[in-house]
């Protein structure tokens, strides 16, 4: 009887050592949703960039600059070289005011509606276009930025006044820069 139990245990051990077989999904997606989403976003970006380029072409009073980060801007007030040569870097504390409007100059957030903001560069939450734009500024400068929706508030908006996929115009005045070295 002991031999029978021993043989049974050996056979069950060999059978249980079988490697598991892969389970395949019942249904497979073709990836068409992702392809449709990519096509939609490319079309949306092309429309927004076209509208921004029309605004730039029709405004001969300003000298627009295309940034490498996917937005355009011009100086309202350029800082004198004697005021500051420093641009904000990671960890610096900046103080600024800004207001936001549509590309058609319809105000979304009036000047003064948002309080003066103190921001630790790249260490706090701020929409990506403004985060990149502030790094181009010097203390005392005022710049107007034209952001396509993906550099502004994107698909989600700001959950208040700015809706889904809205390109915006933002005018920012940078009041001060406190370098990270002086904060420590």
Short mmCIF file of C-alpha atoms in Angstrom, two decimals:
data_model
loop_
_atom_site.label_atom_id
_atom_site.label_comp_id
_atom_site.label_asym_id
_atom_site.label_seq_id
_atom_site.Cartn_x
_atom_site.Cartn_y
_atom_site.Cartn_z
CA UNK A 1 0.00 0.00 0.00
CA UNK A 2 2.87 2.36 0.83
CA UNK A 3 4.36 1.71 -2.60
CA UNK A 4 1.04 2.64 -4.24
CA UNK A 5 0.82 5.92 -2.31
CA UNK A 6 4.47 6.67 -3.10
CA UNK A 7 3.91 6.04 -6.84
CA UNK A 8 0.76 8.19 -6.74
CA UNK A 9 2.67 11.07 -5.12
CA UNK A 10 5.47 10.82 -7.70
CA UNK A 11 2.98 10.86 -10.61
CA UNK A 12 1.02 13.80 -9.15
CA UNK A 13 4.25 15.75 -8.59
CA UNK A 14 5.31 15.23 -12.21
CA UNK A 15 1.90 16.25 -13.53
CA UNK A 16 1.70 19.36 -11.30
CA UNK A 17 5.09 20.64 -12.56
CA UNK A 18 3.62 21.37 -15.96
CA UNK A 19 4.26 25.00 -16.94
CA UNK A 20 1.20 27.25 -17.13
CA UNK A 21 -0.27 27.93 -20.56
CA UNK A 22 -0.88 31.47 -21.72
CA UNK A 23 -4.49 32.59 -21.77
CA UNK A 24 -5.46 34.56 -24.81
CA UNK A 25 -8.04 37.38 -24.74
CA UNK A 26 -11.53 36.57 -25.86
CA UNK A 27 -11.60 39.68 -28.06
CA UNK A 28 -8.78 41.72 -29.53
CA UNK A 29 -8.81 45.45 -30.24
CA UNK A 30 -7.31 46.59 -33.49
CA UNK A 31 -5.98 49.85 -32.07
CA UNK A 32 -8.40 51.85 -34.20
CA UNK A 33 -9.37 54.05 -31.22
CA UNK A 34 -5.78 55.11 -30.74
CA UNK A 35 -5.37 55.79 -34.45
CA UNK A 36 -8.57 57.87 -34.48
CA UNK A 37 -7.40 59.81 -31.42
CA UNK A 38 -4.02 60.56 -33.02
CA UNK A 39 -5.70 61.74 -36.23
CA UNK A 40 -8.14 63.94 -34.27
CA UNK A 41 -5.37 65.54 -32.20
CA UNK A 42 -3.21 66.19 -35.27
CA UNK A 43 -6.16 67.88 -36.99
CA UNK A 44 -6.94 69.93 -33.86
CA UNK A 45 -3.31 71.08 -33.55
CA UNK A 46 -3.15 72.03 -37.24
CA UNK A 47 -6.35 74.13 -36.89
CA UNK A 48 -5.08 75.88 -33.75
CA UNK A 49 -1.66 76.61 -35.26
CA UNK A 50 -3.33 77.92 -38.41
CA UNK A 51 -5.47 80.31 -36.36
CA UNK A 52 -2.43 81.50 -34.39
CA UNK A 53 -0.44 82.06 -37.58
CA UNK A 54 -3.36 84.10 -39.01
CA UNK A 55 -3.34 86.28 -35.89
CA UNK A 56 0.42 86.77 -36.22
CA UNK A 57 0.15 87.60 -39.93
CA UNK A 58 -2.59 90.17 -39.33
CA UNK A 59 -0.77 91.90 -36.43
CA UNK A 60 2.05 93.97 -37.94
CA UNK A 61 2.57 96.00 -34.75
CA UNK A 62 4.22 93.18 -32.77
CA UNK A 63 7.32 91.10 -33.39
CA UNK A 64 6.23 87.52 -32.65
CA UNK A 65 8.82 84.91 -31.72
CA UNK A 66 8.24 81.17 -32.16
CA UNK A 67 9.52 79.24 -29.16
CA UNK A 68 11.06 75.82 -29.41
CA UNK A 69 8.39 74.61 -26.98
CA UNK A 70 5.44 74.97 -29.37
CA UNK A 71 4.03 78.44 -28.65
CA UNK A 72 4.51 82.04 -29.83
CA UNK A 73 5.13 85.23 -27.87
CA UNK A 74 5.98 88.91 -28.08
CA UNK A 75 7.36 91.44 -25.61
CA UNK A 76 5.00 94.09 -24.28
CA UNK A 77 7.76 95.47 -22.07
CA UNK A 78 11.29 94.22 -22.52
CA UNK A 79 13.50 94.51 -19.46
CA UNK A 80 16.43 96.89 -19.70
CA UNK A 81 19.76 95.13 -19.50
CA UNK A 82 20.58 97.03 -16.31
CA UNK A 83 17.48 95.73 -14.49
CA UNK A 84 18.27 92.03 -14.66
CA UNK A 85 20.19 89.58 -16.76
CA UNK A 86 18.89 86.61 -14.80
CA UNK A 87 16.25 84.23 -16.11
CA UNK A 88 14.48 81.82 -13.74
CA UNK A 89 15.93 78.35 -13.37
CA UNK A 90 14.88 75.22 -11.52
CA UNK A 91 13.96 75.98 -7.90
CA UNK A 92 14.05 79.79 -8.17
CA UNK A 93 11.09 81.60 -6.62
CA UNK A 94 9.31 83.97 -9.01
CA UNK A 95 6.47 86.40 -8.43
CA UNK A 96 4.20 87.23 -11.37
CA UNK A 97 0.75 88.43 -12.46
CA UNK A 98 -1.10 87.18 -15.49
CA UNK A 99 -4.41 87.36 -17.25
CA UNK A 100 -5.91 84.98 -19.78
CA UNK A 101 -8.08 85.58 -22.83
CA UNK A 102 -9.15 83.66 -25.91
CA UNK A 103 -7.24 84.14 -29.14
CA UNK A 104 -10.09 86.50 -30.14
CA UNK A 105 -9.29 88.73 -27.10
CA UNK A 106 -12.37 87.74 -25.11
CA UNK A 107 -11.28 87.90 -21.48
CA UNK A 108 -11.43 84.67 -19.50
CA UNK A 109 -9.59 85.84 -16.37
CA UNK A 110 -9.33 89.63 -16.09
CA UNK A 111 -6.15 91.33 -14.97
CA UNK A 112 -6.18 91.25 -11.18
CA UNK A 113 -8.82 88.49 -11.03
CA UNK A 114 -6.10 85.99 -10.23
CA UNK A 115 -3.88 87.05 -7.32
CA UNK A 116 -0.16 87.67 -7.74
CA UNK A 117 1.37 84.22 -7.84
CA UNK A 118 4.56 83.03 -6.22
CA UNK A 119 5.92 79.98 -8.00
CA UNK A 120 8.94 77.76 -7.39
CA UNK A 121 10.13 77.07 -10.95
CA UNK A 122 9.47 73.48 -12.04
CA UNK A 123 8.56 72.43 -8.50
CA UNK A 124 4.89 73.43 -8.41
CA UNK A 125 1.88 72.78 -10.57
CA UNK A 126 1.39 75.23 -13.44
CA UNK A 127 0.16 74.62 -16.96
CA UNK A 128 3.01 73.59 -19.27
CA UNK A 129 3.04 76.62 -21.58
CA UNK A 130 3.29 79.11 -18.72
CA UNK A 131 5.89 76.92 -17.00
CA UNK A 132 8.05 77.11 -20.15
CA UNK A 133 7.23 80.77 -20.83
CA UNK A 134 8.31 82.03 -17.43
CA UNK A 135 11.79 80.61 -18.03
CA UNK A 136 12.14 82.99 -21.02
CA UNK A 137 11.50 86.10 -18.94
CA UNK A 138 13.58 88.49 -16.87
CA UNK A 139 12.34 90.48 -13.88
CA UNK A 140 10.37 93.55 -14.96
CA UNK A 141 9.29 92.14 -18.33
CA UNK A 142 5.78 91.69 -19.66
CA UNK A 143 5.24 89.13 -22.40
CA UNK A 144 2.12 87.97 -24.23
CA UNK A 145 2.06 84.29 -25.08
CA UNK A 146 -0.15 82.48 -27.63
CA UNK A 147 -0.61 78.88 -26.50
CA UNK A 148 -2.25 76.08 -28.49
CA UNK A 149 -4.57 74.06 -26.26
CA UNK A 150 -2.07 71.26 -25.60
CA UNK A 151 0.34 73.83 -24.07
CA UNK A 152 -2.51 75.48 -22.15
CA UNK A 153 -5.10 73.45 -20.26
CA UNK A 154 -5.63 70.72 -22.88
CA UNK A 155 -8.48 68.27 -22.85
CA UNK A 156 -9.54 68.89 -19.25
CA UNK A 157 -9.55 72.69 -19.21
CA UNK A 158 -9.08 74.37 -15.85
CA UNK A 159 -12.37 72.95 -14.52
CA UNK A 160 -13.64 76.49 -14.05
CA UNK A 161 -13.75 79.00 -16.92
CA UNK A 162 -11.57 77.35 -19.56
CA UNK A 163 -13.16 74.48 -21.43
CA UNK A 164 -11.86 71.54 -23.42
CA UNK A 165 -9.15 72.16 -26.04
CA UNK A 166 -9.18 75.97 -25.89
CA UNK A 167 -6.09 77.80 -27.21
CA UNK A 168 -5.37 80.89 -25.11
CA UNK A 169 -3.54 84.20 -25.03
CA UNK A 170 -1.82 84.95 -21.73
CA UNK A 171 -0.11 88.20 -20.75
CA UNK A 172 2.42 87.73 -17.94
CA UNK A 173 4.32 90.32 -15.91
CA UNK A 174 7.29 88.91 -14.03
CA UNK A 175 7.88 91.04 -10.94
CA UNK A 176 10.82 89.33 -9.26
CA UNK A 177 13.17 86.36 -9.28
CA UNK A 178 14.71 85.06 -6.09
CA UNK A 179 17.47 82.62 -6.97
CA UNK A 180 17.47 79.24 -5.24
CA UNK A 181 20.96 79.89 -3.80
CA UNK A 182 19.66 82.87 -1.83
CA UNK A 183 16.71 80.82 -0.50
CA UNK A 184 18.98 78.38 1.34
#
